[in-house]
Short mmCIF file of N, CA and C in Angstrom, two decimals:
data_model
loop_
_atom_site.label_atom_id
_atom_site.label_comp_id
_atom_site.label_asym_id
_atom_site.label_seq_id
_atom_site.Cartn_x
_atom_site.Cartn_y
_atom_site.Cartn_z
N UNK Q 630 -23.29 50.47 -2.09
CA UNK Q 630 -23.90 49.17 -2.07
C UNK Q 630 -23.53 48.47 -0.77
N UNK Q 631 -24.31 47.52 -0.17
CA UNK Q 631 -24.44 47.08 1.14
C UNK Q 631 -23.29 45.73 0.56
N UNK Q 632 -22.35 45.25 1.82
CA UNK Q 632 -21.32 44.12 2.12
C UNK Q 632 -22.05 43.03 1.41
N UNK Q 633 -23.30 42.82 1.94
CA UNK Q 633 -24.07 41.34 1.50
C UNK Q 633 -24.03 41.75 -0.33
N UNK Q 634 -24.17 42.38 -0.85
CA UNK Q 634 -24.74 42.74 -2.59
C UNK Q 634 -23.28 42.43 -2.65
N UNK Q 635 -21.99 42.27 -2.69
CA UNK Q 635 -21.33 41.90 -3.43
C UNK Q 635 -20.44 40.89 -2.49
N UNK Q 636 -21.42 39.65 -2.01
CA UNK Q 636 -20.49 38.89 -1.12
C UNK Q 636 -20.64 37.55 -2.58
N UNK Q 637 -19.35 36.83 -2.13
CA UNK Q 637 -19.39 35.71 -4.12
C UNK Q 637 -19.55 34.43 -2.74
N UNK Q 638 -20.56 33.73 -3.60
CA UNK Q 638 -21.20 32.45 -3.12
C UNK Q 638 -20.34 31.74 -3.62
N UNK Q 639 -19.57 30.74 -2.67
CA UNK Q 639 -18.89 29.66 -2.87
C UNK Q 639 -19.71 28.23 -2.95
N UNK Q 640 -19.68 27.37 -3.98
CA UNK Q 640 -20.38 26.48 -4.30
C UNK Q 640 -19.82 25.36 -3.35
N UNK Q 641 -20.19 24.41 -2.58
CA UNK Q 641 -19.68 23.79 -1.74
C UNK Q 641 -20.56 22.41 -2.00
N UNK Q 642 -19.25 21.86 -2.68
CA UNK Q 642 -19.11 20.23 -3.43
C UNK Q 642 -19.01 19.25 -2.33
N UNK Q 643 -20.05 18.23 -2.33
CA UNK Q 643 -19.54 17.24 -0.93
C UNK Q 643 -18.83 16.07 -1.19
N UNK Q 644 -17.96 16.36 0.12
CA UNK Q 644 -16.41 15.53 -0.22
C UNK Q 644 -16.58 14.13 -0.68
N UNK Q 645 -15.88 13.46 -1.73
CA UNK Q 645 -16.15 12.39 -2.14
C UNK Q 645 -15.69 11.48 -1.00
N UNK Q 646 -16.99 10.14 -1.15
CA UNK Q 646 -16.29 9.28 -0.05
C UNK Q 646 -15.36 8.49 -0.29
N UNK Q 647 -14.75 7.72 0.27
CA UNK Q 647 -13.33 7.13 0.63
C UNK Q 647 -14.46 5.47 -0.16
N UNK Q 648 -13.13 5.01 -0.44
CA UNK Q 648 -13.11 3.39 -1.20
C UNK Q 648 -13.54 2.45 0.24
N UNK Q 649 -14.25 2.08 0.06
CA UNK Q 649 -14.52 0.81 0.74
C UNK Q 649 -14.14 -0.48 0.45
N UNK Q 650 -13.03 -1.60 0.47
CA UNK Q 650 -12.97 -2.53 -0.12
C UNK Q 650 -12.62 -3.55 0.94
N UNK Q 651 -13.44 -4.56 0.57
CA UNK Q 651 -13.48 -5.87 1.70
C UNK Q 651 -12.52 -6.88 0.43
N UNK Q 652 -11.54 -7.49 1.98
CA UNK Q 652 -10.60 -8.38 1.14
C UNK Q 652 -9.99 -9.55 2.07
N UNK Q 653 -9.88 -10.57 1.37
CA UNK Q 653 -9.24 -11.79 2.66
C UNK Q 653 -8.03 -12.03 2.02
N UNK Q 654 -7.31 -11.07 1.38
CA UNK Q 654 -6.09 -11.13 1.19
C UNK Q 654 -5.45 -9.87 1.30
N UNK Q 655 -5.23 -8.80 2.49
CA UNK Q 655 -4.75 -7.35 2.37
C UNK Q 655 -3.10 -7.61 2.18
N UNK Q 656 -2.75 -6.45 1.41
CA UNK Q 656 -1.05 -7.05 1.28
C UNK Q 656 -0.36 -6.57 2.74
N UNK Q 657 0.42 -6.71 2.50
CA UNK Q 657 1.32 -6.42 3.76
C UNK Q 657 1.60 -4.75 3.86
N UNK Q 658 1.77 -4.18 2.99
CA UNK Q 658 2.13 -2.72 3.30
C UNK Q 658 0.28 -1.89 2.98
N UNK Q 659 -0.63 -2.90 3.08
CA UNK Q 659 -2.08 -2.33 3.01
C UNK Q 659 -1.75 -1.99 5.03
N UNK Q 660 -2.14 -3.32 5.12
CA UNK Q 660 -1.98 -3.59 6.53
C UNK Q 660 -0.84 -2.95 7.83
N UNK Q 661 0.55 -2.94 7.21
CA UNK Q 661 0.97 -1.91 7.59
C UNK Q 661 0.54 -0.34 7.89
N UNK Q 662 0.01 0.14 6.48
CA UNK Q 662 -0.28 1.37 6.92
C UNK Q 662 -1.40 1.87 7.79
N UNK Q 663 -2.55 0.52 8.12
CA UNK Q 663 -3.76 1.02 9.55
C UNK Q 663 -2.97 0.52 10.39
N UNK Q 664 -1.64 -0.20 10.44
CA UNK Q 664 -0.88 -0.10 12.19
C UNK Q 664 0.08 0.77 12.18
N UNK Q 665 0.24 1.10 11.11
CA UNK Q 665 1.25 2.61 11.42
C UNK Q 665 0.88 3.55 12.16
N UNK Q 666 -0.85 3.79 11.13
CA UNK Q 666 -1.99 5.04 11.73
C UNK Q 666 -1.98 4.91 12.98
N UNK Q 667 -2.30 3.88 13.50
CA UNK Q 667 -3.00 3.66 14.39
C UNK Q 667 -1.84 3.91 15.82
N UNK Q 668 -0.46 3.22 15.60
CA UNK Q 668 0.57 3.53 16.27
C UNK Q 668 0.65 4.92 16.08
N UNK Q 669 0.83 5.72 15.40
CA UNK Q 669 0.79 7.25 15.67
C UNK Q 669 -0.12 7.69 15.75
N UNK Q 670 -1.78 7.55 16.17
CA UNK Q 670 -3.15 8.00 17.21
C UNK Q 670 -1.99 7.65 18.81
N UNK Q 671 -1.86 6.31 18.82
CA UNK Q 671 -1.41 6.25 20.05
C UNK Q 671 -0.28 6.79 21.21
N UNK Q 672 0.43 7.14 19.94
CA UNK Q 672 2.32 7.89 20.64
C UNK Q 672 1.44 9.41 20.57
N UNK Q 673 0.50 9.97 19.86
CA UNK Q 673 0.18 11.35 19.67
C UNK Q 673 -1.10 11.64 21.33
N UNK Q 674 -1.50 10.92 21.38
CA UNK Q 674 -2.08 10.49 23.13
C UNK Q 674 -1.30 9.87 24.06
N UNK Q 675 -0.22 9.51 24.11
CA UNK Q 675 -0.13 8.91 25.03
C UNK Q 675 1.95 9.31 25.28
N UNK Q 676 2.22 10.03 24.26
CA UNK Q 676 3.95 10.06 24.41
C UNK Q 676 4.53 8.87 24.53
N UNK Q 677 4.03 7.84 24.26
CA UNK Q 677 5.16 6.92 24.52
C UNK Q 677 5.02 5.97 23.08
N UNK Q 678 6.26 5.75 22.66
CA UNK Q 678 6.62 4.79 21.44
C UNK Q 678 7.06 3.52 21.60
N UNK Q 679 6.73 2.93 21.85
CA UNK Q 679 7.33 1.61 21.95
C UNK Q 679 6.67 0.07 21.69
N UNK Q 680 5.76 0.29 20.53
CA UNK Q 680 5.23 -0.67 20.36
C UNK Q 680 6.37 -1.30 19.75
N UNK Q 681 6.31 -2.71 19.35
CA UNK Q 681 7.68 -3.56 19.00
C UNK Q 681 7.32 -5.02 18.92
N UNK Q 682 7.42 -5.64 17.42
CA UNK Q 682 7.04 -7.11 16.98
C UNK Q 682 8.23 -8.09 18.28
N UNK Q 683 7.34 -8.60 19.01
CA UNK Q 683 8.52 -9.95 19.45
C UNK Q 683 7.79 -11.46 19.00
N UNK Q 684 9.51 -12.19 19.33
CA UNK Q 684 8.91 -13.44 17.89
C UNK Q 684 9.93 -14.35 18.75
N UNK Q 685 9.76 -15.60 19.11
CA UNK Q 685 10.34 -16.80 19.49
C UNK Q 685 10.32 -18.13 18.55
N UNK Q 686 11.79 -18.03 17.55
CA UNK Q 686 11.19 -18.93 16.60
C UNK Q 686 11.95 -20.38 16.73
N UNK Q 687 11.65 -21.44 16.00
CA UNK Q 687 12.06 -22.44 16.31
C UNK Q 687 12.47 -23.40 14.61
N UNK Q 688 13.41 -23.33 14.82
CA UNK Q 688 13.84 -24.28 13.35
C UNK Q 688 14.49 -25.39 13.55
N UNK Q 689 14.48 -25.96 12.28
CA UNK Q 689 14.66 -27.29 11.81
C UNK Q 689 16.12 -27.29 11.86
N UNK Q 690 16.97 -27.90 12.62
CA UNK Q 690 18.64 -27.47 12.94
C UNK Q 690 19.05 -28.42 11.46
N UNK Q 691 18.67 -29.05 10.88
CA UNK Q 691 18.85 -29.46 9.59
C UNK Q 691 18.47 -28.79 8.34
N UNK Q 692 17.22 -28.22 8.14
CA UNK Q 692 17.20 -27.44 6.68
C UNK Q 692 16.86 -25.57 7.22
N UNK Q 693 17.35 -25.54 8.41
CA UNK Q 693 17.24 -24.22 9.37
C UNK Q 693 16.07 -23.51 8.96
N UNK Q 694 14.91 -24.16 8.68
CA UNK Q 694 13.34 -23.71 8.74
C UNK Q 694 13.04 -23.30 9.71
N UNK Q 695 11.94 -22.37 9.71
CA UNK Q 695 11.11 -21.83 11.19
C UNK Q 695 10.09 -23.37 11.13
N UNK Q 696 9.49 -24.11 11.72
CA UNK Q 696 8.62 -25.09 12.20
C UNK Q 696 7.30 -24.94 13.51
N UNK Q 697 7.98 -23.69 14.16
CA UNK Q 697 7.16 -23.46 14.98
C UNK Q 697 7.86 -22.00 15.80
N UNK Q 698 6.55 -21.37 17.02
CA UNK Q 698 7.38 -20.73 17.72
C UNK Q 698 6.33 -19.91 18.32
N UNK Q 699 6.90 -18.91 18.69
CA UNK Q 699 5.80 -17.41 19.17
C UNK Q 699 5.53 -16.48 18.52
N UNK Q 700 4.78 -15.53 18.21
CA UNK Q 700 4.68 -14.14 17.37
C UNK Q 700 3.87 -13.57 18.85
N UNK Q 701 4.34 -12.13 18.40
CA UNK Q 701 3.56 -11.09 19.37
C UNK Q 701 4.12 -9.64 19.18
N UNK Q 702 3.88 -9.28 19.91
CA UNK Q 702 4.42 -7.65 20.20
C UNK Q 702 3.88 -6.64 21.58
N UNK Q 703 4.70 -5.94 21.66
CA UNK Q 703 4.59 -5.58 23.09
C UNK Q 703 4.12 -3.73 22.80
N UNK Q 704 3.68 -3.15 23.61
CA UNK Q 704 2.85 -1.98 23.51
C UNK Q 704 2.15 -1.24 24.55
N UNK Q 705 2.64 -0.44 24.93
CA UNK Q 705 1.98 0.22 26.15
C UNK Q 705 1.93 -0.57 27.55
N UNK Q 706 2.79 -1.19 27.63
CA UNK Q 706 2.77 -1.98 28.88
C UNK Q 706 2.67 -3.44 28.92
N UNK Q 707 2.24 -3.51 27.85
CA UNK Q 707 1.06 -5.29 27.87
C UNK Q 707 2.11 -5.90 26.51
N UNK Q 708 1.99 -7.03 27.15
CA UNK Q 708 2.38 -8.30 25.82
C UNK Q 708 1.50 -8.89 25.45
N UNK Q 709 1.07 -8.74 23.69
CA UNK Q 709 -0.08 -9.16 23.15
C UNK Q 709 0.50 -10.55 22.79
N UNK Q 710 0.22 -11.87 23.23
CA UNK Q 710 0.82 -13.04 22.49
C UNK Q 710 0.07 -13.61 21.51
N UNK Q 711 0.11 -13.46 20.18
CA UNK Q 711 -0.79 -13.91 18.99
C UNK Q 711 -0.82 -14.99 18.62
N UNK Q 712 0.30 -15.60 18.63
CA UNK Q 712 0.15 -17.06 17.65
C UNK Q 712 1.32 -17.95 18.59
N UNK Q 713 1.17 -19.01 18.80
CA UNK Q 713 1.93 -20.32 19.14
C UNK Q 713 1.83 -21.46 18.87
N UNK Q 714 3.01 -22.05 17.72
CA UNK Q 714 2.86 -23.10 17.69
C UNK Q 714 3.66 -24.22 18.05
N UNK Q 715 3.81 -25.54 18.11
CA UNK Q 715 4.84 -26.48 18.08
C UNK Q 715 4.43 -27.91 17.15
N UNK Q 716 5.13 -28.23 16.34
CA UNK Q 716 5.19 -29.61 16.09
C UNK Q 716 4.59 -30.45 16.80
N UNK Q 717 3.47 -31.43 16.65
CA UNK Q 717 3.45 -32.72 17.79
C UNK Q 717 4.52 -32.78 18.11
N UNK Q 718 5.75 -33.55 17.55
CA UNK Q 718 6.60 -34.41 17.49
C UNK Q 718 7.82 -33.15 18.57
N UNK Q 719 7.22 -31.75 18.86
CA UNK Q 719 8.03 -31.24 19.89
C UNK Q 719 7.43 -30.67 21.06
N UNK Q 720 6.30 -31.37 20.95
CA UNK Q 720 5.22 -31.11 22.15
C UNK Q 720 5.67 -32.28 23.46
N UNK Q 721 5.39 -31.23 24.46
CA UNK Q 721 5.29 -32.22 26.25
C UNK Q 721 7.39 -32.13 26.04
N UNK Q 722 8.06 -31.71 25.03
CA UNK Q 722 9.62 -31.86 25.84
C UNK Q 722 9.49 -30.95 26.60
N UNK Q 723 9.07 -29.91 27.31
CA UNK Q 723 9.74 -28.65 28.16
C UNK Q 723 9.92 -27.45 26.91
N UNK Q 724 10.13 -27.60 25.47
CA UNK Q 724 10.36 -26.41 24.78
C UNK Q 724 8.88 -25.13 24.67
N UNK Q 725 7.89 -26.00 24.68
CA UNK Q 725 6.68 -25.16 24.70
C UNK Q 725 6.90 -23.93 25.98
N UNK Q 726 7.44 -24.42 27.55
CA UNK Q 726 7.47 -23.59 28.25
C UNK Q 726 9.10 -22.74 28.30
N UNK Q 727 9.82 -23.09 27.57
CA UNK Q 727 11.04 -22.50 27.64
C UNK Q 727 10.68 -21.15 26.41
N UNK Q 728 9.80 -21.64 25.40
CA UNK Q 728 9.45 -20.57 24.35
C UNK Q 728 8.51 -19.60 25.40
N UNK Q 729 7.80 -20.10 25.63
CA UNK Q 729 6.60 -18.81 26.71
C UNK Q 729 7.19 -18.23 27.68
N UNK Q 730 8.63 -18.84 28.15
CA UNK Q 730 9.71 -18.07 29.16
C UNK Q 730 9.79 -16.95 28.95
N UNK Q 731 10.88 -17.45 27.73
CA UNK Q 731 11.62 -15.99 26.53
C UNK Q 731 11.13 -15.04 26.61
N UNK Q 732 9.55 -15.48 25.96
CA UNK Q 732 8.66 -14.67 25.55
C UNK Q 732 8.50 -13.54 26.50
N UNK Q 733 8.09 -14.06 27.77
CA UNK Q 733 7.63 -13.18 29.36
C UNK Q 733 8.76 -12.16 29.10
N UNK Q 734 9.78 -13.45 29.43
CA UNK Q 734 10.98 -12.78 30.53
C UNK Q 734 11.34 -10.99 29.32
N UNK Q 735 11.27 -11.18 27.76
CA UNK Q 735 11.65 -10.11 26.91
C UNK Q 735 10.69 -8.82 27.21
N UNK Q 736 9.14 -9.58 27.45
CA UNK Q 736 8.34 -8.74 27.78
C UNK Q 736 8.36 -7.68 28.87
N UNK Q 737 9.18 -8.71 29.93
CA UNK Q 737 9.02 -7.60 31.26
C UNK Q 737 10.36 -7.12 30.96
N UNK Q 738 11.70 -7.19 30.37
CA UNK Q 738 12.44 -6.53 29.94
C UNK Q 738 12.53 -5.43 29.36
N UNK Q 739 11.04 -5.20 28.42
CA UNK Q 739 10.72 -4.15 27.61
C UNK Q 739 9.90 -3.29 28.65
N UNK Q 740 9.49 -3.44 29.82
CA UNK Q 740 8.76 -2.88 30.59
C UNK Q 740 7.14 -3.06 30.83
N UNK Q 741 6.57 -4.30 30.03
CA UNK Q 741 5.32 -4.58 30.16
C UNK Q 741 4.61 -5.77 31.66
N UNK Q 742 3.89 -4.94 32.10
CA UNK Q 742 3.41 -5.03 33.20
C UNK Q 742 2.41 -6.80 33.10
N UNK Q 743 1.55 -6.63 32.13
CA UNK Q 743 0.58 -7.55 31.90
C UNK Q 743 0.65 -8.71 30.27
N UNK Q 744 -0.02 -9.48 30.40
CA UNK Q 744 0.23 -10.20 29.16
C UNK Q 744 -0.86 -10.45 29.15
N UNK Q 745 -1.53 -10.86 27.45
CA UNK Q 745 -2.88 -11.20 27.45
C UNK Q 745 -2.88 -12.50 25.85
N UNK Q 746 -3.84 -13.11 25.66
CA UNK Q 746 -3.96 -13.77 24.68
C UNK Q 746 -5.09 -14.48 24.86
N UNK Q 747 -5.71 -15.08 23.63
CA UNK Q 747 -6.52 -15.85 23.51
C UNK Q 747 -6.63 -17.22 22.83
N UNK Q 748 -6.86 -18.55 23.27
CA UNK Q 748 -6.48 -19.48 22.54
C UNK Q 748 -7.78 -20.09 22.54
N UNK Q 749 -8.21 -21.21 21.73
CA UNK Q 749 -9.60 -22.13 21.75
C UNK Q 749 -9.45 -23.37 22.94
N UNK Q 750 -10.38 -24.02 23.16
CA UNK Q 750 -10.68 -24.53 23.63
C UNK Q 750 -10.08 -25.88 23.70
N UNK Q 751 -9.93 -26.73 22.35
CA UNK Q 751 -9.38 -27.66 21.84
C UNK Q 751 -7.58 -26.94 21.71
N UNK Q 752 -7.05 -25.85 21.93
CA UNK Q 752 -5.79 -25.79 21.79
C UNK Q 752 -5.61 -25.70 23.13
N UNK Q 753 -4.83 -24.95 24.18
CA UNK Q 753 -3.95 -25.17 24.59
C UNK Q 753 -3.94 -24.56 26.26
N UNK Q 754 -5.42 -24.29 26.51
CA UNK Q 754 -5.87 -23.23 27.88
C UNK Q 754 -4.95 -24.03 29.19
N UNK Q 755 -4.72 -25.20 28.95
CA UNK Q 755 -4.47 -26.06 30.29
C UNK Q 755 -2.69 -25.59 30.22
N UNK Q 756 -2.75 -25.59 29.41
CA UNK Q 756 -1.11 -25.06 29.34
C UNK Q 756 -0.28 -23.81 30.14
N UNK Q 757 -1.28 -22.97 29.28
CA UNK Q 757 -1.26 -21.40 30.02
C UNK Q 757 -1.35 -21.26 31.33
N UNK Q 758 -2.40 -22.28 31.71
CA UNK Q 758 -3.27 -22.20 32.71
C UNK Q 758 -1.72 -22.40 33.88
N UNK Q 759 -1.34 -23.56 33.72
CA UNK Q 759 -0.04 -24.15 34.48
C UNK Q 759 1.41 -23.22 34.41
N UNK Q 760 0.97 -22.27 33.72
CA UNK Q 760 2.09 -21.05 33.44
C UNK Q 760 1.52 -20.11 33.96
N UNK Q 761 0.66 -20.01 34.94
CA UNK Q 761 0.15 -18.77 35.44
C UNK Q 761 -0.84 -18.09 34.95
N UNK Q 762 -1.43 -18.45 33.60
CA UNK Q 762 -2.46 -17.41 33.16
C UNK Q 762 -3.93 -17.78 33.41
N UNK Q 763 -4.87 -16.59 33.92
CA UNK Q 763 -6.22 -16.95 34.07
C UNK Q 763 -6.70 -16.28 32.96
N UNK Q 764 -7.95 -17.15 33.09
CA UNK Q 764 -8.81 -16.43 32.45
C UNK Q 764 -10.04 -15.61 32.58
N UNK Q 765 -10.03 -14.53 31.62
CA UNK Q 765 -10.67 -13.67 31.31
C UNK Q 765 -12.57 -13.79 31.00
N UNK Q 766 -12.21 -14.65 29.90
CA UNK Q 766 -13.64 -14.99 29.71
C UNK Q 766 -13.58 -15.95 28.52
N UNK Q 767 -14.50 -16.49 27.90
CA UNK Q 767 -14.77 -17.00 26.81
C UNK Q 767 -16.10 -16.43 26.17
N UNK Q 768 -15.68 -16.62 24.41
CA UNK Q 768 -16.77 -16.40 23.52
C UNK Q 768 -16.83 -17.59 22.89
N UNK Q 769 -18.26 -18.07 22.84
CA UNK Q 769 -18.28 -19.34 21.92
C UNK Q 769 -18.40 -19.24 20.32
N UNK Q 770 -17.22 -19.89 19.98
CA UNK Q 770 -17.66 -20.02 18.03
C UNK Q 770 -17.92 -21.32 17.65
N UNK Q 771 -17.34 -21.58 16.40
CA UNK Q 771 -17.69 -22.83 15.95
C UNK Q 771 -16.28 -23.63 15.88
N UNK Q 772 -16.62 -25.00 15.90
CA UNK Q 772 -17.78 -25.98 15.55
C UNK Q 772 -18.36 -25.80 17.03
N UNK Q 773 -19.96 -26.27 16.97
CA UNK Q 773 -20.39 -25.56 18.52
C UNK Q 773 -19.89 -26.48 19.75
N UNK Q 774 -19.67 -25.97 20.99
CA UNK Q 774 -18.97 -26.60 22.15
C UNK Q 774 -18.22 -26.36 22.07
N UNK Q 775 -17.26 -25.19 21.12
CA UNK Q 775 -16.13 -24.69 21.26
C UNK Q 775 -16.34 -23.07 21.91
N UNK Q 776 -15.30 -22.60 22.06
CA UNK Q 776 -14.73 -21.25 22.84
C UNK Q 776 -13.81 -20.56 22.60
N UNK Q 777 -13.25 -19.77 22.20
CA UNK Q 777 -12.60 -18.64 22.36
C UNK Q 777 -12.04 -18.51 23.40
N UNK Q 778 -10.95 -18.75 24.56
CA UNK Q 778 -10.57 -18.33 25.57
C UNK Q 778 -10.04 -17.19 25.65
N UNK Q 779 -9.72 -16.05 26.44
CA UNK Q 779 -9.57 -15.17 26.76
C UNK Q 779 -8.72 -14.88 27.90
N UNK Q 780 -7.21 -14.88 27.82
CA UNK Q 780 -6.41 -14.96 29.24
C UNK Q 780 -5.46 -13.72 29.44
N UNK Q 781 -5.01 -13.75 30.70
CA UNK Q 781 -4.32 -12.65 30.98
C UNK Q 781 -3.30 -13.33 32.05
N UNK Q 782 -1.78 -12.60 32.23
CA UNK Q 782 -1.50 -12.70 33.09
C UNK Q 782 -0.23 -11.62 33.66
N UNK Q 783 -0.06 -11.37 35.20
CA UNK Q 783 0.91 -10.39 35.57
C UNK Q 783 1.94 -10.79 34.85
N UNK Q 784 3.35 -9.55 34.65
CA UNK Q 784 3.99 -10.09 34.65
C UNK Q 784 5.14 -9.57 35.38
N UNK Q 785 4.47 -9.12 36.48
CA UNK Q 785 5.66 -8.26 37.95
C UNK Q 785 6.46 -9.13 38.53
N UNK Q 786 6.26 -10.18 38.18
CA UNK Q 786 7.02 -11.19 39.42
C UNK Q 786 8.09 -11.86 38.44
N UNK Q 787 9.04 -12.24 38.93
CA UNK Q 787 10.46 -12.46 38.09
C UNK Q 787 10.12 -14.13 37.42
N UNK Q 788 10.56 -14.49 36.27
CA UNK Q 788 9.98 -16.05 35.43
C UNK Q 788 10.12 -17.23 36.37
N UNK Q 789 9.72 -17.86 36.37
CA UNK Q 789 9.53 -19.27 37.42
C UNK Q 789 9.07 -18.87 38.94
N UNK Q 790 8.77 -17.66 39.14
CA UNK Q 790 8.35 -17.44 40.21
C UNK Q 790 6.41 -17.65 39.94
N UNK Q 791 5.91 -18.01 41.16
CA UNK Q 791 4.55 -17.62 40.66
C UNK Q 791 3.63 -15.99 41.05
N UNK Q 792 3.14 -16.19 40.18
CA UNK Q 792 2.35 -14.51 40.73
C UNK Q 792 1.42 -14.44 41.32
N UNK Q 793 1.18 -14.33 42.67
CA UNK Q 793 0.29 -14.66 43.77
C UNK Q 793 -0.78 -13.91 43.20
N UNK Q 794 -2.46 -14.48 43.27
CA UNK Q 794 -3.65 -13.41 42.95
C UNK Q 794 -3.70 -12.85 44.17
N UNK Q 795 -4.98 -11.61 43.98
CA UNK Q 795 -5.16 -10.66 44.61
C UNK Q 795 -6.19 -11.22 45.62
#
């Protein structure tokens, strides 16, 4: 009898698809595990590990609350700065730029070359702006006449120095 007369047909089931679920509340170890993934796509291309949460926080020296501060993390070179806040009531002392110091100065400590972030329009571009950062671009959202800013800045040159453009 010929190879083909006794070859066994494998029935081939198609793979079930994966859960789709939309949510405006993911838990924390949901969310963890697509930046885990995603941190090991990146160390598996690129050999290098060092992504790393940095955080500049600021408390209440009386009920030792956080009240305000920095969040970010640093990664492949670049300092992503995500969130900044301050109190009115600790806005215009000098702490806003002593927190965005820290922030740099840890960044280029860790070895990151560039910094980037985005703030609105009504928050805080003039700020950045006077700390060295340009911008990138803007996207407009809402309410309309607002923006999305989009900034970047070196961070080769040592803190209080300025970083000459190109």
């Amino acid at each position: 009898m010929p190879a083909s007369d006794t070859a066994v047909t494998v029935s081939r089931q198609p793979a079930p698809h994966p859960d789709c679920m939309l949510t405006d509340a993911p838990n924390p170890e949901d969310a963890a595990a697509i930046s885990d993934a995603l941190d090991r796509f990146n160390i598996e291309h690129t050999g290098i590990a060092d992504r790393k949460p940095l955080a500049v926080l600021v408390r209440d020296p009386e009920a030792y609350q956080v009240v305000g501060g920095l969040t970010g993390r640093t990664s492949l070179g670049l300092f992503f700065l995500d969130l900044f806040y301050l109190p009115p009531r600790l806005r215009g002392s000098g702490l806003g730029t002593q927190i965005l110091r820290q922030a740099e100065d840890e960044a280029r400590a860790r070895g990151c070359r560039t910094a980037v972030l985005y703030t609105i329009t009504f928050q805080a571009p003039g700020f950045y702006q006077k700390h060295g950062w340009k911008r990138l671009g803007e996207v407009p959202c809402d309410p309309p006449g607002t923006s999305r800013i989009f900034m970047t800045k070196e961070l080769t040159a040592p803190a209080g120095e300025p970083v000459r453009s190109r």
